[in-house]
Short mmCIF file of C-alpha atoms in Angstrom, two decimals:
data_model
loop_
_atom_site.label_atom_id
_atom_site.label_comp_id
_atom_site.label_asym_id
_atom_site.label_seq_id
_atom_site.Cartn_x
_atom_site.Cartn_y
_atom_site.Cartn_z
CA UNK A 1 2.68 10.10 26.12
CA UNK A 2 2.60 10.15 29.91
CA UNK A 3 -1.13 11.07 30.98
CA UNK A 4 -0.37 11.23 35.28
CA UNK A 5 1.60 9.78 37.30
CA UNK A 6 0.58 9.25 41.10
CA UNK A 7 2.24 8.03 44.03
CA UNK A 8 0.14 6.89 46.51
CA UNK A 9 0.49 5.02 49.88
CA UNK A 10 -0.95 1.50 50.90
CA UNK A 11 -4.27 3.56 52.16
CA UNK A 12 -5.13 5.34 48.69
CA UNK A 13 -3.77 8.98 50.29
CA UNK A 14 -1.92 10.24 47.55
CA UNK A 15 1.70 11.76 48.04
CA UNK A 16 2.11 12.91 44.74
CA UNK A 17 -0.27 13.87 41.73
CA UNK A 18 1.03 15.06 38.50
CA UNK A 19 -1.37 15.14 35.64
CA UNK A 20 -0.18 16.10 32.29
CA UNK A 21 -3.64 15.86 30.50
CA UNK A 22 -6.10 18.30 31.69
CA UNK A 23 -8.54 16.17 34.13
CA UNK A 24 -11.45 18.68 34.52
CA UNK A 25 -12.07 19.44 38.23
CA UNK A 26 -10.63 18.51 41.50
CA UNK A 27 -13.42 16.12 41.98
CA UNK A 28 -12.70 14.20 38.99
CA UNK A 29 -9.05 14.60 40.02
CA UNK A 30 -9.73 12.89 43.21
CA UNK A 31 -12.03 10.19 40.87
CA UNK A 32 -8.84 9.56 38.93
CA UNK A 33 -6.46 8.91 41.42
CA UNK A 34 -9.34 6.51 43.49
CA UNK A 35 -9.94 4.63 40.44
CA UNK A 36 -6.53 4.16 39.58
CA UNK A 37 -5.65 3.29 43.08
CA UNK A 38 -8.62 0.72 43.30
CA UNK A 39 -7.21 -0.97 40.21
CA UNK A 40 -3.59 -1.58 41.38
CA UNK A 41 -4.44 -2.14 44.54
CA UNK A 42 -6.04 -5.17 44.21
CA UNK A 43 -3.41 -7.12 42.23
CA UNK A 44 -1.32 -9.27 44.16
CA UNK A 45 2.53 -8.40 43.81
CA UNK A 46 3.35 -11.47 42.21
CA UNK A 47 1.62 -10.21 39.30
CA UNK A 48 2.77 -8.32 36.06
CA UNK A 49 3.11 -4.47 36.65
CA UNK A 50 1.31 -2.91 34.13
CA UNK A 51 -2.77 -3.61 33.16
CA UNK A 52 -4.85 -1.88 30.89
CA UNK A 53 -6.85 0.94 33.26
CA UNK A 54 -10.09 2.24 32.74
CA UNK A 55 -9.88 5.90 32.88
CA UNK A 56 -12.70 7.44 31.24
CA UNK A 57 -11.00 10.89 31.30
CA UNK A 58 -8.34 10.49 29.38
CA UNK A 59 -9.76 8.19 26.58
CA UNK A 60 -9.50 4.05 26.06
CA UNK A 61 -6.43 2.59 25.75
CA UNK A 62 -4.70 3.55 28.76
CA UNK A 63 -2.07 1.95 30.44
CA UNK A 64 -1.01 1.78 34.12
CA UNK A 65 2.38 0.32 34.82
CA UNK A 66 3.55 0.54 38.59
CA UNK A 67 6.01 -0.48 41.22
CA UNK A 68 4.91 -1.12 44.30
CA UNK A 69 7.61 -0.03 46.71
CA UNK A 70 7.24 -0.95 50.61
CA UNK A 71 4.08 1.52 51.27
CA UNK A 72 3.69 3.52 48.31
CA UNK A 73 2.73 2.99 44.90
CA UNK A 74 4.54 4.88 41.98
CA UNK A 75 2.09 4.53 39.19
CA UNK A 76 2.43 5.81 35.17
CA UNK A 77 -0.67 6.42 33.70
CA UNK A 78 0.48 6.39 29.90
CA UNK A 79 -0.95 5.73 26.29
CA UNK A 80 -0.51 2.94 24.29
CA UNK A 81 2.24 4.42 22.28
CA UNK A 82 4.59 3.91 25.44
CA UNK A 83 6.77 1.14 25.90
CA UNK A 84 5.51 -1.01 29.15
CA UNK A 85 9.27 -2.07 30.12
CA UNK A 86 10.69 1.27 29.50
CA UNK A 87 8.09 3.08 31.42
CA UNK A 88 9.11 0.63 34.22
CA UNK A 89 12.88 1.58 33.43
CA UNK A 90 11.27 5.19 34.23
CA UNK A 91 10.16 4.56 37.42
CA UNK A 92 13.24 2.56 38.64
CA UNK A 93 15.31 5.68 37.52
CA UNK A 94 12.97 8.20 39.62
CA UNK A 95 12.94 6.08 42.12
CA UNK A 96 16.72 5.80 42.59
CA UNK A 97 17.05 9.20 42.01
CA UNK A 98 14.76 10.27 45.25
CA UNK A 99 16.92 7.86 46.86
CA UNK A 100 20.09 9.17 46.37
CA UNK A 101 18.31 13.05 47.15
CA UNK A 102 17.17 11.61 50.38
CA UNK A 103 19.49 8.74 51.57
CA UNK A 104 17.00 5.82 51.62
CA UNK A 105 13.93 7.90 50.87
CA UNK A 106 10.86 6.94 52.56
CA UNK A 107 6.94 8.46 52.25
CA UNK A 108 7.99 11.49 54.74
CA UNK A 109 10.67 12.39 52.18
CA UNK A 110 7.34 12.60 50.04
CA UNK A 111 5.36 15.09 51.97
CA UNK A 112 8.23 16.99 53.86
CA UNK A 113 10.02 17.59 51.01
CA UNK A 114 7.36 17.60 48.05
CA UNK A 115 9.33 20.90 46.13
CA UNK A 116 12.36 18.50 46.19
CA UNK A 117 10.55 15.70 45.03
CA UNK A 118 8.55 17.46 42.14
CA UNK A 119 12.02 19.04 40.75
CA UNK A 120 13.96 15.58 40.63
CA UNK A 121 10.32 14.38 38.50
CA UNK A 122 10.54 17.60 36.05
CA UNK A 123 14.15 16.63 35.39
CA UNK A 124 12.81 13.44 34.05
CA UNK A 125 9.69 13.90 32.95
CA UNK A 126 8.54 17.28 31.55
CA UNK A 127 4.74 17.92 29.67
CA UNK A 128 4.13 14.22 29.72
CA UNK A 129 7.76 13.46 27.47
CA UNK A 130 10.44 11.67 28.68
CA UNK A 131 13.56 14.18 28.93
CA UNK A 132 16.13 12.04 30.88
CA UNK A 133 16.62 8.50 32.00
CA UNK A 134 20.34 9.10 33.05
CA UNK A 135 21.05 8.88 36.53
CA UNK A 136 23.94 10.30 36.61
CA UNK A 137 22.44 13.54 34.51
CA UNK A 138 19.41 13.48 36.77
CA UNK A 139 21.97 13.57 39.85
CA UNK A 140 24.33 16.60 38.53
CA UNK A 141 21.40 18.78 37.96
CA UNK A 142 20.12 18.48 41.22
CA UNK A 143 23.35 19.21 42.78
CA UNK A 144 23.39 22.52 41.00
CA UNK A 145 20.06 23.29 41.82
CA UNK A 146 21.15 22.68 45.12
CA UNK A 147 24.18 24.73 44.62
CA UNK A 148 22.81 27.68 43.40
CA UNK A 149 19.75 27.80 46.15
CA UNK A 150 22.52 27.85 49.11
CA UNK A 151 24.26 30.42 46.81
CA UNK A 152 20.96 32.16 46.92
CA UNK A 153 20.89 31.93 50.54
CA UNK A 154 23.87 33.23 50.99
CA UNK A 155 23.72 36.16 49.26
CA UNK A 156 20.65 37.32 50.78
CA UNK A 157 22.67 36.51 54.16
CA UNK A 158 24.02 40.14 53.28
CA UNK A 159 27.10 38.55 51.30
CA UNK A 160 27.18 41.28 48.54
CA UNK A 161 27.32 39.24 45.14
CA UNK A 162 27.08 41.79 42.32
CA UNK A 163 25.49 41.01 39.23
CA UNK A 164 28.52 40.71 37.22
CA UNK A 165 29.89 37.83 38.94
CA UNK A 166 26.66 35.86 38.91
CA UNK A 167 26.73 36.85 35.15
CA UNK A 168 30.33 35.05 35.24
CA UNK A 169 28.87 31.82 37.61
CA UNK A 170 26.03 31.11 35.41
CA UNK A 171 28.41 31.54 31.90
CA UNK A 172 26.73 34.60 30.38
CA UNK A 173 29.91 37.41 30.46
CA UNK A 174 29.11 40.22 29.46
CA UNK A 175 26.27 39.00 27.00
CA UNK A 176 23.34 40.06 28.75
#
């Protein structure tokens, strides 16, 4: 199971936290992401990607496997049931997803746009479990997100869109 997963700059600020085991406070939050930061950090890139962490708060055997992209860090905070090289797979799927969302995406894409960049993780990773490593899936789903939030706009634009036909769009008929 995925524990967190934090993507943080070269400087330690972090540009996106998700923890899916319950880390106590926002101090100890802010503990977490220091520690784990301190511990990838200091590796050389020429080394492996993943290490054993120590992360008191979420129990021994932990594992952190990162990339290390330009200035920021993508870093998996998992158990030792997960697979090292397909949590790696993981992150070279999210990471090509953001890039395709934001045409060469770069750590302003990260803050600017963090609703964007939290929806294209919860299409991959939901409650810690692996839902998709498809690109292409990843990819469709975001273009109908996209889709239906300019449809949104739209209507509330004063384009009149009655209920029944957004009953027909979304493939309910008359069901509901």
């Amino acid at each position: 199971m995925i524990k967190g997963i934090i993507i943080v700059n070269n400087h330690g600020k972090p540009r996106l936290v998700k923890f899916y085991q319950s880390v106590a406070s926002e101090e100890t939050q802010q503990s977490v992401i220091r520690r784990i930061f301190q511990q990838v950090a200091q590796r050389p890139d020429s080394f492996c990607n993943y290490l054993e962490g120590i992360i008191p708060e979420w129990g021994e055997n932990i594992k952190l496997i990162y990339r290390h992209y330009a200035t920021l860090y993508f870093v998996f905070a998992v158990d030792a049931q997960e697979s090292d090289l397909g949590i790696l797979d993981l992150i070279q799927v999210f990471v090509e997803a953001l890039d395709k969302c934001f045409e060469n995406v770069c750590e302003l894409d990260l803050i600017f746009h963090s609703d964007r960049v939290h929806y294209v993780l919860d299409e991959i990773v939901m409650g810690g479990m692996v839902l998709e490593t498809n690109i292409s899936s990843i990819l469709q789903a975001i273009q109908d997100q996209g889709k239906m939030h300019s449809d949104s706009l739209r209507v509330g634009q004063g384009q009149a869109d009655s209920a029944d036909s957004t009953r027909q769009r979304l493939g309910a008929g008359n069901n509901w």
